[in-house]
CSV table of C-alpha atoms and ligand atoms in Angstrom, one decimal:
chain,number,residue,atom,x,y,z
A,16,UNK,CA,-43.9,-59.5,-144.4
A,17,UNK,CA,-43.9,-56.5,-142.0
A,18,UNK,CA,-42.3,-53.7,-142.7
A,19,UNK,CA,-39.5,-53.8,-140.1
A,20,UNK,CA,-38.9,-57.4,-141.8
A,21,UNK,CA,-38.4,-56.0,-144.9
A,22,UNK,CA,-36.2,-53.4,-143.4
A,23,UNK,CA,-33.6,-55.6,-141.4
A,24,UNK,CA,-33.8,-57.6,-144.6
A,25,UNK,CA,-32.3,-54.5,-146.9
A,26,UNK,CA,-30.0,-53.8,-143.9
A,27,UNK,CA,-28.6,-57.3,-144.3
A,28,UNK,CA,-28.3,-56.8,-147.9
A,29,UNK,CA,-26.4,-53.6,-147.4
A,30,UNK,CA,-24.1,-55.0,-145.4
A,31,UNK,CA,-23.3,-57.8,-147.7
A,32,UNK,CA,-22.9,-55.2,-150.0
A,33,UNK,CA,-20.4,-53.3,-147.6
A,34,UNK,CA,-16.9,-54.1,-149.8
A,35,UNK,CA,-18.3,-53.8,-152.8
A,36,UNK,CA,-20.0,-50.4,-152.4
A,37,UNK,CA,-16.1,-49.5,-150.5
A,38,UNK,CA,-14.5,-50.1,-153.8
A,39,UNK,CA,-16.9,-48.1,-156.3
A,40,UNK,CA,-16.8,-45.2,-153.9
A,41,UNK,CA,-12.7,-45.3,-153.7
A,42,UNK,CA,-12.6,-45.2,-157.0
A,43,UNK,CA,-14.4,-42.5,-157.7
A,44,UNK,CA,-12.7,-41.0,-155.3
A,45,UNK,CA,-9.0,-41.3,-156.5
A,46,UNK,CA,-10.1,-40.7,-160.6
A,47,UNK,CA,-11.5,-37.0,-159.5
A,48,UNK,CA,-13.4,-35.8,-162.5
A,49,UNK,CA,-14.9,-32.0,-163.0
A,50,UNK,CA,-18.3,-31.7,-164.2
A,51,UNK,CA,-19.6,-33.1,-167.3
A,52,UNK,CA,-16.6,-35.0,-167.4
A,53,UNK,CA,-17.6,-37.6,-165.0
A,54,UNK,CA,-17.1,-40.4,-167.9
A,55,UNK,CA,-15.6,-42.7,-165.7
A,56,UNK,CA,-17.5,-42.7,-162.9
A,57,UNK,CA,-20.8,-42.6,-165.0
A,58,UNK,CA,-19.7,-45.9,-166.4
A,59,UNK,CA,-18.7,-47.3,-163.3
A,60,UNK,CA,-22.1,-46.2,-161.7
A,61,UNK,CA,-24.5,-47.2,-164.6
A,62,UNK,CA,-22.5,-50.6,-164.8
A,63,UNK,CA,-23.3,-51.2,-161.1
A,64,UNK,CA,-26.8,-50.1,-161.9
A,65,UNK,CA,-27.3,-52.5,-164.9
A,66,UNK,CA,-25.6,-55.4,-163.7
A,67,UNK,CA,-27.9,-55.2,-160.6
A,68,UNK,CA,-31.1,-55.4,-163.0
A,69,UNK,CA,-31.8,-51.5,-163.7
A,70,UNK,CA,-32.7,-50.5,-166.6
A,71,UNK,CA,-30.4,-47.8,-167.9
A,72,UNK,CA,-31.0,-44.2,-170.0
A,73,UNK,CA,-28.2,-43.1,-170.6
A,74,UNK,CA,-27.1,-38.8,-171.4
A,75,UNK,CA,-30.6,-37.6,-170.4
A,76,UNK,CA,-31.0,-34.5,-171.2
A,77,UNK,CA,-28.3,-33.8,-173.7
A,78,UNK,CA,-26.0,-34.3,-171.0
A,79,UNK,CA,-23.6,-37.2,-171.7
A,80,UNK,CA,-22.6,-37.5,-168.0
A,81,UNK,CA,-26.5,-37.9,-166.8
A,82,UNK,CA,-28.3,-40.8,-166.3
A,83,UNK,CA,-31.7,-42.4,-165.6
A,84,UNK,CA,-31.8,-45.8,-164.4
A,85,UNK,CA,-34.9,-47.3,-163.4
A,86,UNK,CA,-36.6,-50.8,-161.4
A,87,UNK,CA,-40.2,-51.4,-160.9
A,88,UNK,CA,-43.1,-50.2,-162.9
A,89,UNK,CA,-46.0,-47.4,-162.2
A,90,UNK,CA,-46.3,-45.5,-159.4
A,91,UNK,CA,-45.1,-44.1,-157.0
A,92,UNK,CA,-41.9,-42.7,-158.5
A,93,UNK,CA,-38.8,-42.8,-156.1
A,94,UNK,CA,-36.0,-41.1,-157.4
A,95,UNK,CA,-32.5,-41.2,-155.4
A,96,UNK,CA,-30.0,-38.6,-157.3
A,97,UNK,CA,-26.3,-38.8,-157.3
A,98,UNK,CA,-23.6,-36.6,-157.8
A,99,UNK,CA,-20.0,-37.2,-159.0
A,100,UNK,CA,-17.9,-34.3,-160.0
A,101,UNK,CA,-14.9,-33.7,-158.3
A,102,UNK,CA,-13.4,-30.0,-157.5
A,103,UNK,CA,-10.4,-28.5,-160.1
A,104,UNK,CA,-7.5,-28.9,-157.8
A,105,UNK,CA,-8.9,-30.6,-154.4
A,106,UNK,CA,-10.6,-33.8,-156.1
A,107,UNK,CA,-13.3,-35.3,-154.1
A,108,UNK,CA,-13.1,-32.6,-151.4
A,109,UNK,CA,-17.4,-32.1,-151.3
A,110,UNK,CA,-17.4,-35.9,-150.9
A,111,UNK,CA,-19.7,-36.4,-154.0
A,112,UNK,CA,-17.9,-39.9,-154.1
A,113,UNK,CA,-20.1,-41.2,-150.9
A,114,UNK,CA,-23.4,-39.1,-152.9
A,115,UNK,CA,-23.1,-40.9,-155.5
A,116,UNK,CA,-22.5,-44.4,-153.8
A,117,UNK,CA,-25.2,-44.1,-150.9
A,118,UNK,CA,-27.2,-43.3,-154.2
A,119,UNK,CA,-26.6,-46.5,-156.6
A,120,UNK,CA,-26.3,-48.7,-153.6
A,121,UNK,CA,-29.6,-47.5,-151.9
A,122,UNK,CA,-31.8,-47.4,-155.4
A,123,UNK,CA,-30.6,-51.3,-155.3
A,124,UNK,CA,-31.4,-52.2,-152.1
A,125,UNK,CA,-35.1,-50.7,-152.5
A,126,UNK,CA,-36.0,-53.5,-155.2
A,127,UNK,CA,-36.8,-55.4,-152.3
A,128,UNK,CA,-39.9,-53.2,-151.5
A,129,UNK,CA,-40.4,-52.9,-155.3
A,130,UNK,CA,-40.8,-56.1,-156.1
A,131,UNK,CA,-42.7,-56.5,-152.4
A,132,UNK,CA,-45.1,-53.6,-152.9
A,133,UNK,CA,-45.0,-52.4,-156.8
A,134,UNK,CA,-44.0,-48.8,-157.5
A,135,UNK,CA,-40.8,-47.9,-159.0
A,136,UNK,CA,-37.1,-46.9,-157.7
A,137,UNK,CA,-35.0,-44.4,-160.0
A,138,UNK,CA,-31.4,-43.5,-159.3
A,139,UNK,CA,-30.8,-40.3,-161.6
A,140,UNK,CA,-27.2,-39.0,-162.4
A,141,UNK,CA,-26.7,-35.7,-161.7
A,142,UNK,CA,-23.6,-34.0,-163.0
A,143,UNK,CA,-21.6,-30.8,-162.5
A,144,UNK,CA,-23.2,-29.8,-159.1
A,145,UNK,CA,-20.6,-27.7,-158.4
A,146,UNK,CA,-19.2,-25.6,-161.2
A,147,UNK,CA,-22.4,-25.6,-163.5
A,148,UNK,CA,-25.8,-26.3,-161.4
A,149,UNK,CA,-26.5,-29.9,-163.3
A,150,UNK,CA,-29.9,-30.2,-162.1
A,151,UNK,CA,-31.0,-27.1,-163.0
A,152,UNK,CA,-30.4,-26.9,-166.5
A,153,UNK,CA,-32.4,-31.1,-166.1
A,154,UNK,CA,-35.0,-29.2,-164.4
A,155,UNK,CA,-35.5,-27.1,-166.7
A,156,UNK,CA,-35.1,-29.9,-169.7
A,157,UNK,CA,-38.1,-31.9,-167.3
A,158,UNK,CA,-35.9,-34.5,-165.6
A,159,UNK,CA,-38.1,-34.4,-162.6
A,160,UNK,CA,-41.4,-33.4,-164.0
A,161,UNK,CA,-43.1,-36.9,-163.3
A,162,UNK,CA,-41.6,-37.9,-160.4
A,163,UNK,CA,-43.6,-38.4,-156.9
A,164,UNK,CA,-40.2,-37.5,-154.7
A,165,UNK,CA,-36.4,-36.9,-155.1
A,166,UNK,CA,-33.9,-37.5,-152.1
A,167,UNK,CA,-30.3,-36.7,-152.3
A,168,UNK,CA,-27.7,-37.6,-148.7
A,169,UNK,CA,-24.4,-35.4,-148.8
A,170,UNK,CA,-21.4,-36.0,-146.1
A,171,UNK,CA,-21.2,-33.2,-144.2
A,172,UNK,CA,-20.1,-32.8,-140.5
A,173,UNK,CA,-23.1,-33.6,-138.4
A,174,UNK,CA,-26.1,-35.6,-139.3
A,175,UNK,CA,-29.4,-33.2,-140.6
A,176,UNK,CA,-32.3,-34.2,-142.4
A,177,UNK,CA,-32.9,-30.9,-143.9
A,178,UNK,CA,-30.8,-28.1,-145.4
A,179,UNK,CA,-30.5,-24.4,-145.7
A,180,UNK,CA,-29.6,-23.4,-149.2
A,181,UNK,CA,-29.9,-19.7,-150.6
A,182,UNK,CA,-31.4,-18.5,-154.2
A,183,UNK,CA,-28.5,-17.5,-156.2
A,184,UNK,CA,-27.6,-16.0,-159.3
A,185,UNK,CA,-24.0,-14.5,-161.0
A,186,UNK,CA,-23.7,-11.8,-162.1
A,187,UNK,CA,-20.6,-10.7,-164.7
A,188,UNK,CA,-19.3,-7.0,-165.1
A,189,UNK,CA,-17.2,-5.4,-167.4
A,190,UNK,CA,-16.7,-1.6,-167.4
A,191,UNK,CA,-14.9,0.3,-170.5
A,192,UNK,CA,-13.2,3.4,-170.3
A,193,UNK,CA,-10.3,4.8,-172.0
A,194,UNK,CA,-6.5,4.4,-171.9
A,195,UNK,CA,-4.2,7.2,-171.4
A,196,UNK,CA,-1.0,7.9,-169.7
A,197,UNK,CA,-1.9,7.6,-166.3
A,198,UNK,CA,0.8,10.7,-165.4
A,199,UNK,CA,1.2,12.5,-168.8
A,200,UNK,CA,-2.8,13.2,-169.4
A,201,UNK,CA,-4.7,11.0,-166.8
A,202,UNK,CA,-7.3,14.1,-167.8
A,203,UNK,CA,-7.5,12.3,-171.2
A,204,UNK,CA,-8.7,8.9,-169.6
A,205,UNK,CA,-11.8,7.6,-168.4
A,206,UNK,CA,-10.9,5.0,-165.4
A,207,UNK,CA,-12.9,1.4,-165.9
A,208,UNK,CA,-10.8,0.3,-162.9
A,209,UNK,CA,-12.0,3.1,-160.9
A,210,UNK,CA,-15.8,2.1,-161.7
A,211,UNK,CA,-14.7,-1.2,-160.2
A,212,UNK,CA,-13.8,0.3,-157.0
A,213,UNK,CA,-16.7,2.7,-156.7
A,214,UNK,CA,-19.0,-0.6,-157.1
A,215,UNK,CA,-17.0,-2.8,-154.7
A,216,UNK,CA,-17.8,0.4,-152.3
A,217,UNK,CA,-21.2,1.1,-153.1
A,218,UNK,CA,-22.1,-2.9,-152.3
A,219,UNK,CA,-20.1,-2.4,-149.1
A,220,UNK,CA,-22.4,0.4,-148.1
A,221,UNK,CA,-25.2,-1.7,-149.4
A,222,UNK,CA,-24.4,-5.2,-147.2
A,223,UNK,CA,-25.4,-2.9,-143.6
A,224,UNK,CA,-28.7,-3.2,-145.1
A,225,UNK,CA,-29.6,-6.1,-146.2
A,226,UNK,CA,-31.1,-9.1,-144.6
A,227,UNK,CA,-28.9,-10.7,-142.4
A,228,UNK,CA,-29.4,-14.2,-144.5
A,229,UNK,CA,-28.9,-12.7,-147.6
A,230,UNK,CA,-25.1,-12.5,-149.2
A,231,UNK,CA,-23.1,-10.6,-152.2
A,232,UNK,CA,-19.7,-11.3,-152.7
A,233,UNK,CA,-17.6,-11.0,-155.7
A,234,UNK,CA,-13.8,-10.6,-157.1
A,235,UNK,CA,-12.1,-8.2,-159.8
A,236,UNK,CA,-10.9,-10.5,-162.8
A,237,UNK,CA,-9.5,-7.6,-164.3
A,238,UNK,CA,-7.7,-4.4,-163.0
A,239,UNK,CA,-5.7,-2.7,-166.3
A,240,UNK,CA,-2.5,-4.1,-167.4
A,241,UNK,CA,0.3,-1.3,-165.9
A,242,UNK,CA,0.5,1.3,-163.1
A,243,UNK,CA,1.0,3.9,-165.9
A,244,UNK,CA,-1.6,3.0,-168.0
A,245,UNK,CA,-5.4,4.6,-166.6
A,246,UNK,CA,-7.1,1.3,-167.2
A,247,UNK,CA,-9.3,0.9,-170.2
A,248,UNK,CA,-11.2,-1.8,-168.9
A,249,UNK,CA,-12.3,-4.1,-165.8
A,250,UNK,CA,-14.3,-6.8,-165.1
A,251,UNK,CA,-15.4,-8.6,-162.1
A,252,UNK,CA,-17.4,-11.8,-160.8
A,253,UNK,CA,-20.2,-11.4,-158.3
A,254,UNK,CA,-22.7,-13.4,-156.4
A,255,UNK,CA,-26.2,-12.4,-154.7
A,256,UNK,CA,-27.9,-15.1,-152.9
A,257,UNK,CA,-30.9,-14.6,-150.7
A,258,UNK,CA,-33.4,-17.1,-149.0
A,259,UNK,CA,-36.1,-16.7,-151.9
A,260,UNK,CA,-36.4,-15.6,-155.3
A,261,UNK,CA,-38.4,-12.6,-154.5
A,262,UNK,CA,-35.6,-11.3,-152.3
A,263,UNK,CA,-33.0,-12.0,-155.0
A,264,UNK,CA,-34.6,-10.0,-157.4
A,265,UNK,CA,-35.1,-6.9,-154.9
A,266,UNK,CA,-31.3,-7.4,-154.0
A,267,UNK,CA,-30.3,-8.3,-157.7
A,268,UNK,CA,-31.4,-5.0,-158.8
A,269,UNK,CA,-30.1,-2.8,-156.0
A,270,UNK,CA,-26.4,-4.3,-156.5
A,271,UNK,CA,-26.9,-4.0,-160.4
A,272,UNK,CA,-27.6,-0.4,-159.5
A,273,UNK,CA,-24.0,0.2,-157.5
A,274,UNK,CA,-22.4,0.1,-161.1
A,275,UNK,CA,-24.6,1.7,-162.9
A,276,UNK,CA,-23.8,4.5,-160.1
A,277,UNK,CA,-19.9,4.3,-160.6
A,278,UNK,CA,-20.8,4.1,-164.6
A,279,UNK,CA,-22.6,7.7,-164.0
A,280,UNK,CA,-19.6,8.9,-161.7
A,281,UNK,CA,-16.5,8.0,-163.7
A,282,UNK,CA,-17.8,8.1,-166.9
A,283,UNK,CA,-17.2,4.5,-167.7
A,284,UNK,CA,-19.6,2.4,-169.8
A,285,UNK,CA,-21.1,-0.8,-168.3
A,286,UNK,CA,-21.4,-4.0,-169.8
A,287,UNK,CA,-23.0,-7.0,-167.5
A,288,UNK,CA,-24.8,-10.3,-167.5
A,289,UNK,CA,-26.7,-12.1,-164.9
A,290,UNK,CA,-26.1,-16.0,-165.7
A,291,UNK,CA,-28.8,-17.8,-167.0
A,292,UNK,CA,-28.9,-20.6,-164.0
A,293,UNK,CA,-30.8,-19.2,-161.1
A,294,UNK,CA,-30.2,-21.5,-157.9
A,295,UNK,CA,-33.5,-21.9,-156.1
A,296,UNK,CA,-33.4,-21.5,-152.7
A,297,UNK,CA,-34.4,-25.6,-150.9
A,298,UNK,CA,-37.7,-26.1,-150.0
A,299,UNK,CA,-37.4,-29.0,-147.1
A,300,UNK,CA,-40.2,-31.7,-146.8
A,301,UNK,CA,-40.2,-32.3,-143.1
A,302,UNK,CA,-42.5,-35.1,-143.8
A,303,UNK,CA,-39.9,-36.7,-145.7
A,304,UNK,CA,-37.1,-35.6,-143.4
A,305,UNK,CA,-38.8,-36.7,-140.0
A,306,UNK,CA,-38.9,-40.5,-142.1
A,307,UNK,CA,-35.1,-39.8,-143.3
A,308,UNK,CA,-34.1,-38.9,-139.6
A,309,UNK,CA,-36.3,-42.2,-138.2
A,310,UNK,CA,-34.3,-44.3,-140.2
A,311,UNK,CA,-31.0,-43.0,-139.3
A,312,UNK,CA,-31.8,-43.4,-136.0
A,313,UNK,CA,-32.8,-47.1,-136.1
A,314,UNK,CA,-29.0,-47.2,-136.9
A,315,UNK,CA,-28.2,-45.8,-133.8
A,316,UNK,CA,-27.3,-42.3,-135.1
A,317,UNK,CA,-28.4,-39.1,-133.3
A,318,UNK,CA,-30.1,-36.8,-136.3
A,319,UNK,CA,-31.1,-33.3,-136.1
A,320,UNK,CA,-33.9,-32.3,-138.5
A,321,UNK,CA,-32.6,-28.5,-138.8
A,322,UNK,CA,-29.0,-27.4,-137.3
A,323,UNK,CA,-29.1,-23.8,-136.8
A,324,UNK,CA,-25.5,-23.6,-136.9
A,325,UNK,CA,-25.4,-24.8,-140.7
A,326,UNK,CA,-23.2,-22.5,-143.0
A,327,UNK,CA,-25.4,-20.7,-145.9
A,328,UNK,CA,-24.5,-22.3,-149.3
A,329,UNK,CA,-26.5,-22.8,-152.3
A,330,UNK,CA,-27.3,-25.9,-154.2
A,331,UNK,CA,-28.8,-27.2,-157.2
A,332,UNK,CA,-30.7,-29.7,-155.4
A,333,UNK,CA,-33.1,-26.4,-154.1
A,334,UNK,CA,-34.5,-26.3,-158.0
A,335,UNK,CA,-35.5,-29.4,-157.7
A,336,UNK,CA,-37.4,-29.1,-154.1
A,337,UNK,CA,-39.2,-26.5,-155.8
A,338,UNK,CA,-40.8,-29.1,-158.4
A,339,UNK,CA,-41.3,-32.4,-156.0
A,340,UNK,CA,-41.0,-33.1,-152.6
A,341,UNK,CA,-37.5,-33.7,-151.7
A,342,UNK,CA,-35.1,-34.0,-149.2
A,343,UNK,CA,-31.0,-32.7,-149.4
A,344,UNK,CA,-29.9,-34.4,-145.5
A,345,UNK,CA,-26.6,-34.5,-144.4
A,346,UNK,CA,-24.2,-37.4,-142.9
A,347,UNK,CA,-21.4,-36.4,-140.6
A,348,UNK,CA,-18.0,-38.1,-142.1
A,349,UNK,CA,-15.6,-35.5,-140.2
A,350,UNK,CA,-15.6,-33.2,-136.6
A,351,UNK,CA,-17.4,-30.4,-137.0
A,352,UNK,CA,-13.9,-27.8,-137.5
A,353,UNK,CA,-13.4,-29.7,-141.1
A,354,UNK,CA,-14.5,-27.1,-143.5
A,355,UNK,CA,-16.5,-28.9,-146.5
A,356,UNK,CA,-14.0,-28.2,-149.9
A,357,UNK,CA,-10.8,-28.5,-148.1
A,358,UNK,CA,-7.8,-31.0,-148.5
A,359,UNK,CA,-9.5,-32.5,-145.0
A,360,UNK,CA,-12.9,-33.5,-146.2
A,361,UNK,CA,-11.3,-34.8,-149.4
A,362,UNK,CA,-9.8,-37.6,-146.7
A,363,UNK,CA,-12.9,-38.2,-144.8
A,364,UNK,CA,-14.7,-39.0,-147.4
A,365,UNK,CA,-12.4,-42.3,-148.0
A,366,UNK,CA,-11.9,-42.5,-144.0
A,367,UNK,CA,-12.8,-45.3,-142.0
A,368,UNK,CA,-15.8,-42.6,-140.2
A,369,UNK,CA,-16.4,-41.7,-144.3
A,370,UNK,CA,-17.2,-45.5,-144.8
A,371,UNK,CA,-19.4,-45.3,-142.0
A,372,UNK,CA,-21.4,-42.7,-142.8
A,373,UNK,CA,-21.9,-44.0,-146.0
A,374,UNK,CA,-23.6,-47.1,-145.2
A,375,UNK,CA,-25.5,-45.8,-142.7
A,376,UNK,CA,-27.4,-43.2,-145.2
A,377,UNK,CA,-27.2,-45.8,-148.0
A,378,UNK,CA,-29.5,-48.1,-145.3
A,379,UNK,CA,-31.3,-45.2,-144.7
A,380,UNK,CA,-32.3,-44.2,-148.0
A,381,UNK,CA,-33.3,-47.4,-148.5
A,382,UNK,CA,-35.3,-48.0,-145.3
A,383,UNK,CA,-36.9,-44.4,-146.1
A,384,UNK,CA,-37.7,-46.2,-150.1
A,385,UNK,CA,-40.2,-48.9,-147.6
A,386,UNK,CA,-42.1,-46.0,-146.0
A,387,UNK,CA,-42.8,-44.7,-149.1
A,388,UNK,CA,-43.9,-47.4,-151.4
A,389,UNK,CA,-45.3,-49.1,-148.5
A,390,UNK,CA,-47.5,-47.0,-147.1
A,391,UNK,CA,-49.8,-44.8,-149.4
A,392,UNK,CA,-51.1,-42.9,-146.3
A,393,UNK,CA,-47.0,-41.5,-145.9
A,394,UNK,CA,-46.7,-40.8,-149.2
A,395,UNK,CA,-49.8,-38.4,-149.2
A,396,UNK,CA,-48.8,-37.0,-146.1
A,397,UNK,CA,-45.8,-36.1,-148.2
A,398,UNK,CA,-47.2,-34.5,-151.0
A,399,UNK,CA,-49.9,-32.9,-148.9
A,400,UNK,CA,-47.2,-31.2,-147.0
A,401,UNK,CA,-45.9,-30.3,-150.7
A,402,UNK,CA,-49.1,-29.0,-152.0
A,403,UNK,CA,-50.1,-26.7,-148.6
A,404,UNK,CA,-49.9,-23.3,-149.6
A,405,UNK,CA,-47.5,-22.6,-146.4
A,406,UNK,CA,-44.3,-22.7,-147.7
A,407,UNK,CA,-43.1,-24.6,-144.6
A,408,UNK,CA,-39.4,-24.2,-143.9
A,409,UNK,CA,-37.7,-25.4,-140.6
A,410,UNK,CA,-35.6,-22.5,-140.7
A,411,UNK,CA,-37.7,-19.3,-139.7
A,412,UNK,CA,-35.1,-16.9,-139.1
A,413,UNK,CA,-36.1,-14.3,-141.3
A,414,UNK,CA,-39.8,-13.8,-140.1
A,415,UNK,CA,-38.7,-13.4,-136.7
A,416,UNK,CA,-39.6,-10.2,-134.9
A,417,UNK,CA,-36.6,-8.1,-134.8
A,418,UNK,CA,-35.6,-7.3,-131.2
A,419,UNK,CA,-35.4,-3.7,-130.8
A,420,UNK,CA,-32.2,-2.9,-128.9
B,506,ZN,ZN1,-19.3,-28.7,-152.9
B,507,ZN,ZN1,-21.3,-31.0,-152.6
């Protein structure tokens, strides 16, 4: 069978499939879950998964909302990763729903080229992208270690093979001073909310000099408790995110030094704590995206392999990039003013467009599966690109030249 036999045949397939990959995606959609809560649709998933012949592991990791399911035997390794947590107050407004169904429905749609050409297809479960980086804390428990490739599809607003996604890392503060009556004898007070400030200035002054990729950003949680009360203590939320790790640790340590500056100044003590998950900044295989972005194509849909224009986030998926070659690509389910988290999205992603878009990356996933199992030559290309000490990104904007105006 040729290749673009076997392909029409897993198009066919999908489409069979159409309804039934509808329902489990509208479900998941209206029971929103927050991470590592995603019981329900981990059942739902894995069900799908094991009905369909997968064979199911089930809390990897110590997490008891991941999963490994797996079809074929040896090599190569082609894992597919979904998410499925929801957002505290917007539900399915990042559209993990349509992740997590182009994921499950693609992994069982590439049997065909298992069983055809050997190898193995894995979906993993992925929890908590969103509020506490999943797949970094399974990176780090060796989720991915053995695995030849990871691809992840996300609904977005146009269709991209590749994303942008910055290092990050949080950072908690807490400054102590000491309380006195803020008109009676503010001399007998030390200020913590005043070292707050200072900071929030000092990073101000900071930001004009810092890479024009890079970001800080961060809020006061608390300010004191009464106007006439010189507050005791503050504490604030930051984030520094850069486009690689060795720029995130330059900038870490000059914003970690705007409070030790206010501590100096007002006289406050400063407690903090950088948070132990560290995004990694994605590392695009534009092997594997050119195949991604062929597929989608065959479809009839107009892909991009970079867009320019793309908002800076960061994602989990970027630790995993860094470990195997993978791909994080984008489906357009809304126009392009739909902001991703936003009351909007949450309704594209069960829209008739949201449907769509679905399919159309759950084929391509699929078709992208064939390449890969099919033809060793691809899959070396792959991993040669992986292995080349150029640490190839699409997105070059910080090693341009700066134009002296
Ligand atoms: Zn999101
Ligand atoms: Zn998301």
């Amino acid at each position: 069978m040729e290749i673009k036999e076997l392909k029409d045949l897993i198009v066919n397939e999908l489409e069979a499939h159409h309804n039934q990959l509808s329902e489990l995606s509208l479900k998941i959609h209206s029971n929103p879950e927050l991470g590592f809560q995603e019981v329900k649709a981990t059942d739902w998933l894995t069900g799908y998964l094991e009905e369909n012949g997968f064979s199911l592991e089930r809390g990897i990791c110590k997490l008891p909302t991941a999963f490994k399911a797996s079809y074929g035997k040896g090599r190569p390794l082609i894992a597919i990763l979904a998410e499925y947590d929801a957002l505290p107050n917007l539900g399915h407004a990042c559209g993990h729903n349509i992740i997590a169904t182009c994921a499950v429905g693609a992994g069982v749609a590439s049997k065909l080229a298992v069983d055809k050409f050997g190898g193995s297809i894995l979906v993993i479960g992925t929890p908590a992208e969103e509020l506490y980086g999943g797949k970094i804390i399974m990176a780090d428990r060796g989720a991915f270690n053995d695995l030849d490739i990871a691809m992840i599809v996300h609904p977005g607003t146009r269709d991209t093979a590749t994303t942008e996604a910055l290092a990050c890392q949080t950072l908690d503060i807490e400054f102590f001073g000491k309380a006195a009556h803020a008109a009676a004898g503010p001399e007998q007070g030390i200020n913590a909310l005043e070292a707050m400030l200072q900071s929030f200035t000092a990073i101000n002054s900071l930001r004009q000099h810092i890479k024009s990729t890079a970001r800080i950003h961060g809020i006061i949680t608390d300010g004191g408790e009464a106007a006439n009360i010189v507050p005791a203590h503050s504490a604030g939320n930051f984030i520094v995110r850069a486009m690689d790790i060795d720029y995130l640790d330059e900038l870490k340590e000059k914003v970690l030094n705007c409070f030790i500056g206010a501590a100096t100044a007002t006289g406050a003590q400063l407690k903090y704590k950088w948070d132990e998950v560290c995004y990694a900044p994605m590392r695009n295989n534009l092997t594997l995206a050119r195949l991604f972005a062929e597929n989608m194509e065959s479809l009839g849909r107009s892909v991009s392999l970079a867009d320019t224009e793309q908002a800076f986030a960061s994602t989990d998926m970027g630790n995993v990039s860094q470990l195997i070659p993978s791909i994080h690509a984008f489906v357009a389910i809304a126009d392009e003013e739909v902001q991703v988290h936003s009351p909007e999205f949450a309704s594209a992603a069960i829209s008739g467009r949201g449907i769509k878009g679905m399919l159309d990356a759950t084929k391509a996933l699929a078709m992208t599966v064939v390449d890969l199992i099919a033809s060793p030559e691809i899959l070396s290309r792959v991993k040669e690109e992986f292995n080349s000490p150029l640490k190839n990104s699409v997105f070059q904007r910080e090693s341009k030249p700066g134009k002296e105006e």
